[in-house]
Tab-separated table of C-alpha atoms in Angstrom:
chain	number	residue	atom	x	y	z
A	1	UNK	CA	0.068	0.010	0.029
A	2	UNK	CA	1.289	3.391	-0.725
A	3	UNK	CA	-0.840	5.131	1.756
A	4	UNK	CA	-1.932	8.437	1.623
A	5	UNK	CA	0.007	10.093	-1.236
A	6	UNK	CA	0.047	13.945	-2.361
A	7	UNK	CA	1.170	15.999	-5.405
A	8	UNK	CA	3.170	18.063	-5.499
A	9	UNK	CA	5.413	18.204	-3.282
A	10	UNK	CA	6.321	21.762	-3.603
A	11	UNK	CA	4.565	24.858	-5.687
A	12	UNK	CA	4.988	28.267	-6.216
A	13	UNK	CA	2.071	30.219	-7.197
A	14	UNK	CA	1.524	34.059	-8.278
A	15	UNK	CA	-1.336	35.996	-6.833
A	16	UNK	CA	-4.874	35.150	-8.533
A	17	UNK	CA	-3.484	31.675	-10.195
A	18	UNK	CA	-5.689	28.758	-9.480
A	19	UNK	CA	-4.248	25.024	-8.836
A	20	UNK	CA	-5.538	22.052	-7.769
A	21	UNK	CA	-3.345	19.618	-5.009
A	22	UNK	CA	-3.810	16.127	-5.638
A	23	UNK	CA	-4.891	13.511	-2.681
A	24	UNK	CA	-4.977	10.056	-3.080
A	25	UNK	CA	-5.217	6.977	-0.913
A	26	UNK	CA	-5.290	3.307	-1.691
A	27	UNK	CA	-6.373	2.054	1.804
A	28	UNK	CA	-10.354	2.100	0.672
A	29	UNK	CA	-11.154	4.545	3.361
A	30	UNK	CA	-14.360	6.516	3.539
A	31	UNK	CA	-13.202	9.604	5.224
A	32	UNK	CA	-10.590	11.835	3.823
A	33	UNK	CA	-9.785	15.425	4.882
A	34	UNK	CA	-7.366	18.354	4.186
A	35	UNK	CA	-5.841	20.561	6.578
A	36	UNK	CA	-3.564	23.493	6.390
A	37	UNK	CA	-0.275	24.287	8.828
A	38	UNK	CA	1.224	27.725	9.091
A	39	UNK	CA	4.462	27.894	10.645
A	40	UNK	CA	4.505	27.468	14.449
A	41	UNK	CA	0.894	26.190	14.519
A	42	UNK	CA	-1.253	22.997	14.290
A	43	UNK	CA	-3.276	21.768	11.729
A	44	UNK	CA	-6.707	23.490	10.868
A	45	UNK	CA	-9.341	21.706	9.335
A	46	UNK	CA	-10.401	23.101	5.362
A	47	UNK	CA	-12.523	20.460	4.213
A	48	UNK	CA	-13.482	17.127	4.684
A	49	UNK	CA	-15.364	14.213	3.268
A	50	UNK	CA	-17.485	11.269	4.745
A	51	UNK	CA	-17.587	9.202	1.275
A	52	UNK	CA	-17.966	9.547	-2.536
A	53	UNK	CA	-20.207	12.462	-3.383
A	54	UNK	CA	-20.313	13.900	0.287
A	55	UNK	CA	-18.210	16.893	1.406
A	56	UNK	CA	-18.604	19.457	4.211
A	57	UNK	CA	-16.492	22.861	5.395
A	58	UNK	CA	-14.316	22.397	8.099
A	59	UNK	CA	-12.736	25.560	10.079
A	60	UNK	CA	-11.058	27.207	7.565
A	61	UNK	CA	-13.178	26.775	3.985
A	62	UNK	CA	-12.934	29.936	2.630
A	63	UNK	CA	-10.755	30.006	-0.750
A	64	UNK	CA	-10.776	26.240	-1.166
A	65	UNK	CA	-13.198	23.940	-3.275
A	66	UNK	CA	-13.204	20.225	-2.788
A	67	UNK	CA	-15.272	17.280	-4.439
A	68	UNK	CA	-15.131	13.660	-4.036
A	69	UNK	CA	-16.125	11.693	-7.215
A	70	UNK	CA	-14.270	8.333	-6.263
A	71	UNK	CA	-13.245	6.920	-2.817
A	72	UNK	CA	-9.623	7.092	-3.800
A	73	UNK	CA	-9.092	10.620	-4.848
A	74	UNK	CA	-10.127	14.048	-2.760
A	75	UNK	CA	-8.428	16.976	-4.493
A	76	UNK	CA	-8.436	20.686	-3.059
A	77	UNK	CA	-8.847	23.427	-5.173
A	78	UNK	CA	-7.358	27.090	-4.910
A	79	UNK	CA	-9.368	29.412	-6.819
A	80	UNK	CA	-7.751	32.452	-6.741
A	81	UNK	CA	-4.610	32.208	-4.898
A	82	UNK	CA	-3.996	34.663	-2.295
A	83	UNK	CA	-0.471	35.199	-0.072
A	84	UNK	CA	-2.508	34.256	2.736
A	85	UNK	CA	-2.855	30.613	1.578
A	86	UNK	CA	0.902	29.973	1.768
A	87	UNK	CA	1.173	27.185	4.074
A	88	UNK	CA	1.654	23.369	4.435
A	89	UNK	CA	-1.349	21.131	3.215
A	90	UNK	CA	-1.880	17.836	4.625
A	91	UNK	CA	-4.448	15.134	3.377
A	92	UNK	CA	-5.869	12.694	5.625
A	93	UNK	CA	-7.831	9.373	5.502
A	94	UNK	CA	-9.423	7.149	7.816
A	95	UNK	CA	-11.766	4.198	7.801
A	96	UNK	CA	-14.654	6.007	8.452
A	97	UNK	CA	-15.883	9.297	10.395
A	98	UNK	CA	-16.240	7.497	13.598
A	99	UNK	CA	-12.424	6.475	13.050
A	100	UNK	CA	-9.999	9.080	14.753
A	101	UNK	CA	-6.755	7.137	13.599
A	102	UNK	CA	-6.088	9.097	10.689
A	103	UNK	CA	-3.329	8.455	8.044
A	104	UNK	CA	-1.719	11.830	6.795
A	105	UNK	CA	0.163	12.636	3.270
A	106	UNK	CA	3.634	14.042	3.234
A	107	UNK	CA	2.102	17.323	2.887
A	108	UNK	CA	2.336	19.743	0.052
A	109	UNK	CA	4.378	22.990	0.405
A	110	UNK	CA	2.624	25.967	-1.328
A	111	UNK	CA	3.990	29.483	-1.476
A	112	UNK	CA	1.753	32.704	-2.927
A	113	UNK	CA	3.638	35.287	-4.123
B	1	UNK	CA	-14.850	20.128	21.717
B	2	UNK	CA	-12.943	19.921	25.303
B	3	UNK	CA	-9.591	22.054	24.904
B	4	UNK	CA	-5.853	20.632	25.743
B	5	UNK	CA	-3.301	22.361	27.587
B	6	UNK	CA	0.351	20.963	27.032
B	7	UNK	CA	3.996	22.186	27.916
B	8	UNK	CA	5.255	24.105	24.698
B	9	UNK	CA	8.817	22.018	25.103
B	10	UNK	CA	10.385	19.304	26.710
B	11	UNK	CA	13.938	17.529	27.260
B	12	UNK	CA	14.610	13.738	27.458
B	13	UNK	CA	17.361	11.790	27.611
B	14	UNK	CA	18.065	9.099	24.922
B	15	UNK	CA	17.147	5.993	26.430
B	16	UNK	CA	15.034	7.124	29.216
B	17	UNK	CA	11.260	7.390	29.517
B	18	UNK	CA	9.690	10.589	28.081
B	19	UNK	CA	6.461	11.532	30.005
B	20	UNK	CA	4.265	14.336	28.207
B	21	UNK	CA	1.224	15.455	30.335
B	22	UNK	CA	-1.972	16.821	28.699
B	23	UNK	CA	-4.544	18.655	30.640
B	24	UNK	CA	-8.429	18.647	29.718
B	25	UNK	CA	-10.270	19.450	32.593
B	26	UNK	CA	-13.411	20.049	30.398
B	27	UNK	CA	-13.756	16.602	28.999
B	28	UNK	CA	-16.813	15.361	28.435
B	29	UNK	CA	-17.908	11.743	29.172
B	30	UNK	CA	-17.904	10.491	25.677
B	31	UNK	CA	-14.557	12.086	24.445
B	32	UNK	CA	-11.466	10.388	23.682
B	33	UNK	CA	-7.798	11.397	24.284
B	34	UNK	CA	-5.822	11.069	21.232
B	35	UNK	CA	-2.144	11.128	20.602
B	36	UNK	CA	-0.230	12.512	17.551
B	37	UNK	CA	2.918	13.141	16.596
B	38	UNK	CA	4.530	15.089	13.919
B	39	UNK	CA	8.327	14.601	12.890
B	40	UNK	CA	10.194	17.702	11.342
B	41	UNK	CA	7.868	18.455	8.045
B	42	UNK	CA	6.047	15.338	7.949
B	43	UNK	CA	2.478	14.535	8.191
B	44	UNK	CA	1.217	13.650	11.741
B	45	UNK	CA	1.031	10.213	12.971
B	46	UNK	CA	-1.148	8.655	15.100
B	47	UNK	CA	0.453	7.069	18.139
B	48	UNK	CA	-2.596	6.205	20.559
B	49	UNK	CA	-6.063	6.689	21.932
B	50	UNK	CA	-8.401	5.894	25.084
B	51	UNK	CA	-11.247	6.692	27.065
B	52	UNK	CA	-10.759	6.027	30.322
B	53	UNK	CA	-8.518	2.818	30.559
B	54	UNK	CA	-5.110	2.867	30.596
B	55	UNK	CA	-3.625	1.948	27.122
B	56	UNK	CA	-0.679	0.187	25.661
B	57	UNK	CA	0.886	-0.334	22.243
B	58	UNK	CA	4.049	-0.757	20.417
B	59	UNK	CA	4.818	2.670	20.554
B	60	UNK	CA	3.847	4.322	23.552
B	61	UNK	CA	1.748	4.154	26.607
B	62	UNK	CA	-1.488	6.340	27.814
B	63	UNK	CA	-2.222	7.295	31.269
B	64	UNK	CA	-5.666	8.663	31.771
B	65	UNK	CA	-6.352	9.907	35.522
B	66	UNK	CA	-9.496	8.591	37.325
B	67	UNK	CA	-11.159	11.817	36.942
B	68	UNK	CA	-10.186	11.795	33.261
B	69	UNK	CA	-9.308	15.674	33.695
B	70	UNK	CA	-5.497	14.449	32.801
B	71	UNK	CA	-3.324	12.380	30.952
B	72	UNK	CA	0.178	11.293	30.404
B	73	UNK	CA	1.847	9.843	27.263
B	74	UNK	CA	4.732	7.827	28.008
B	75	UNK	CA	7.640	6.691	25.485
B	76	UNK	CA	9.427	4.043	27.482
B	77	UNK	CA	12.740	4.409	26.116
B	78	UNK	CA	12.963	7.393	23.863
B	79	UNK	CA	15.182	7.799	20.726
B	80	UNK	CA	16.501	10.699	18.962
B	81	UNK	CA	14.081	9.621	15.961
B	82	UNK	CA	11.435	10.510	19.074
B	83	UNK	CA	12.203	14.097	18.437
B	84	UNK	CA	8.793	15.695	17.502
B	85	UNK	CA	5.972	17.841	17.923
B	86	UNK	CA	3.640	15.992	20.378
B	87	UNK	CA	-0.290	16.599	19.972
B	88	UNK	CA	-2.927	15.524	22.686
B	89	UNK	CA	-6.519	15.827	21.087
B	90	UNK	CA	-9.888	15.289	22.812
B	91	UNK	CA	-12.570	14.561	20.584
B	92	UNK	CA	-16.082	12.243	20.724
B	93	UNK	CA	-14.801	10.005	17.530
B	94	UNK	CA	-18.027	11.197	16.104
B	95	UNK	CA	-16.903	14.042	13.824
B	96	UNK	CA	-13.250	12.679	12.407
B	97	UNK	CA	-12.481	16.713	12.844
B	98	UNK	CA	-9.517	16.828	14.694
B	99	UNK	CA	-8.496	19.796	16.453
B	100	UNK	CA	-4.783	20.223	16.733
B	101	UNK	CA	-3.379	22.790	19.449
B	102	UNK	CA	0.331	23.571	19.838
B	103	UNK	CA	1.214	20.900	21.101
B	104	UNK	CA	4.787	20.229	22.826
B	105	UNK	CA	7.972	19.919	21.164
B	106	UNK	CA	10.202	17.127	22.614
B	107	UNK	CA	13.706	17.142	22.133
B	108	UNK	CA	15.842	13.986	22.726
B	109	UNK	CA	19.076	14.302	23.715
B	110	UNK	CA	22.369	11.937	23.548
């Protein structure tokens, strides 16, 4: 099993550009989520999904869109990048909403100039 | 969700036990205590969780006080690779939405 994979590892954007951060898992996990981590801080939840076709907002959803068309993939879209979105983004998955042993990907470091 | 309080940093000598405390005085009866750690620049890693009984696995032990207002994560024989930020999280387990605080930075020294 590859576990949770994220691409790209690093990305630099200019203000106003859009892009999609990819997240995939091969563990047949129902629950997937996206977090962001700013320097010296803990992780904050952006969006989450309890299964294919179902998504919901987390603590800091503004400026981000998600969709879940398959169990395996949970992409995070930045519609119009802003410097405040400079952060490290982590994707996580678990068997289900009620299982809090979550598996995290290696992260994507995003810089918005 | 109940909040947790952890010391910002701790040191531990290599080979000794590392005892990381966490206060969660407002924990509710159905809330679990979870511990994750984050080694520099990596994604967080699940360590252990418990409700009221003490728990042990291959990584660590979790000691929860009888009143459940505090807990201690024990790494029995710390190694340099255990240097990381350790997060104590309290959650009912029904939402999947982990709330990470600042955590404790554990530095294991040779």
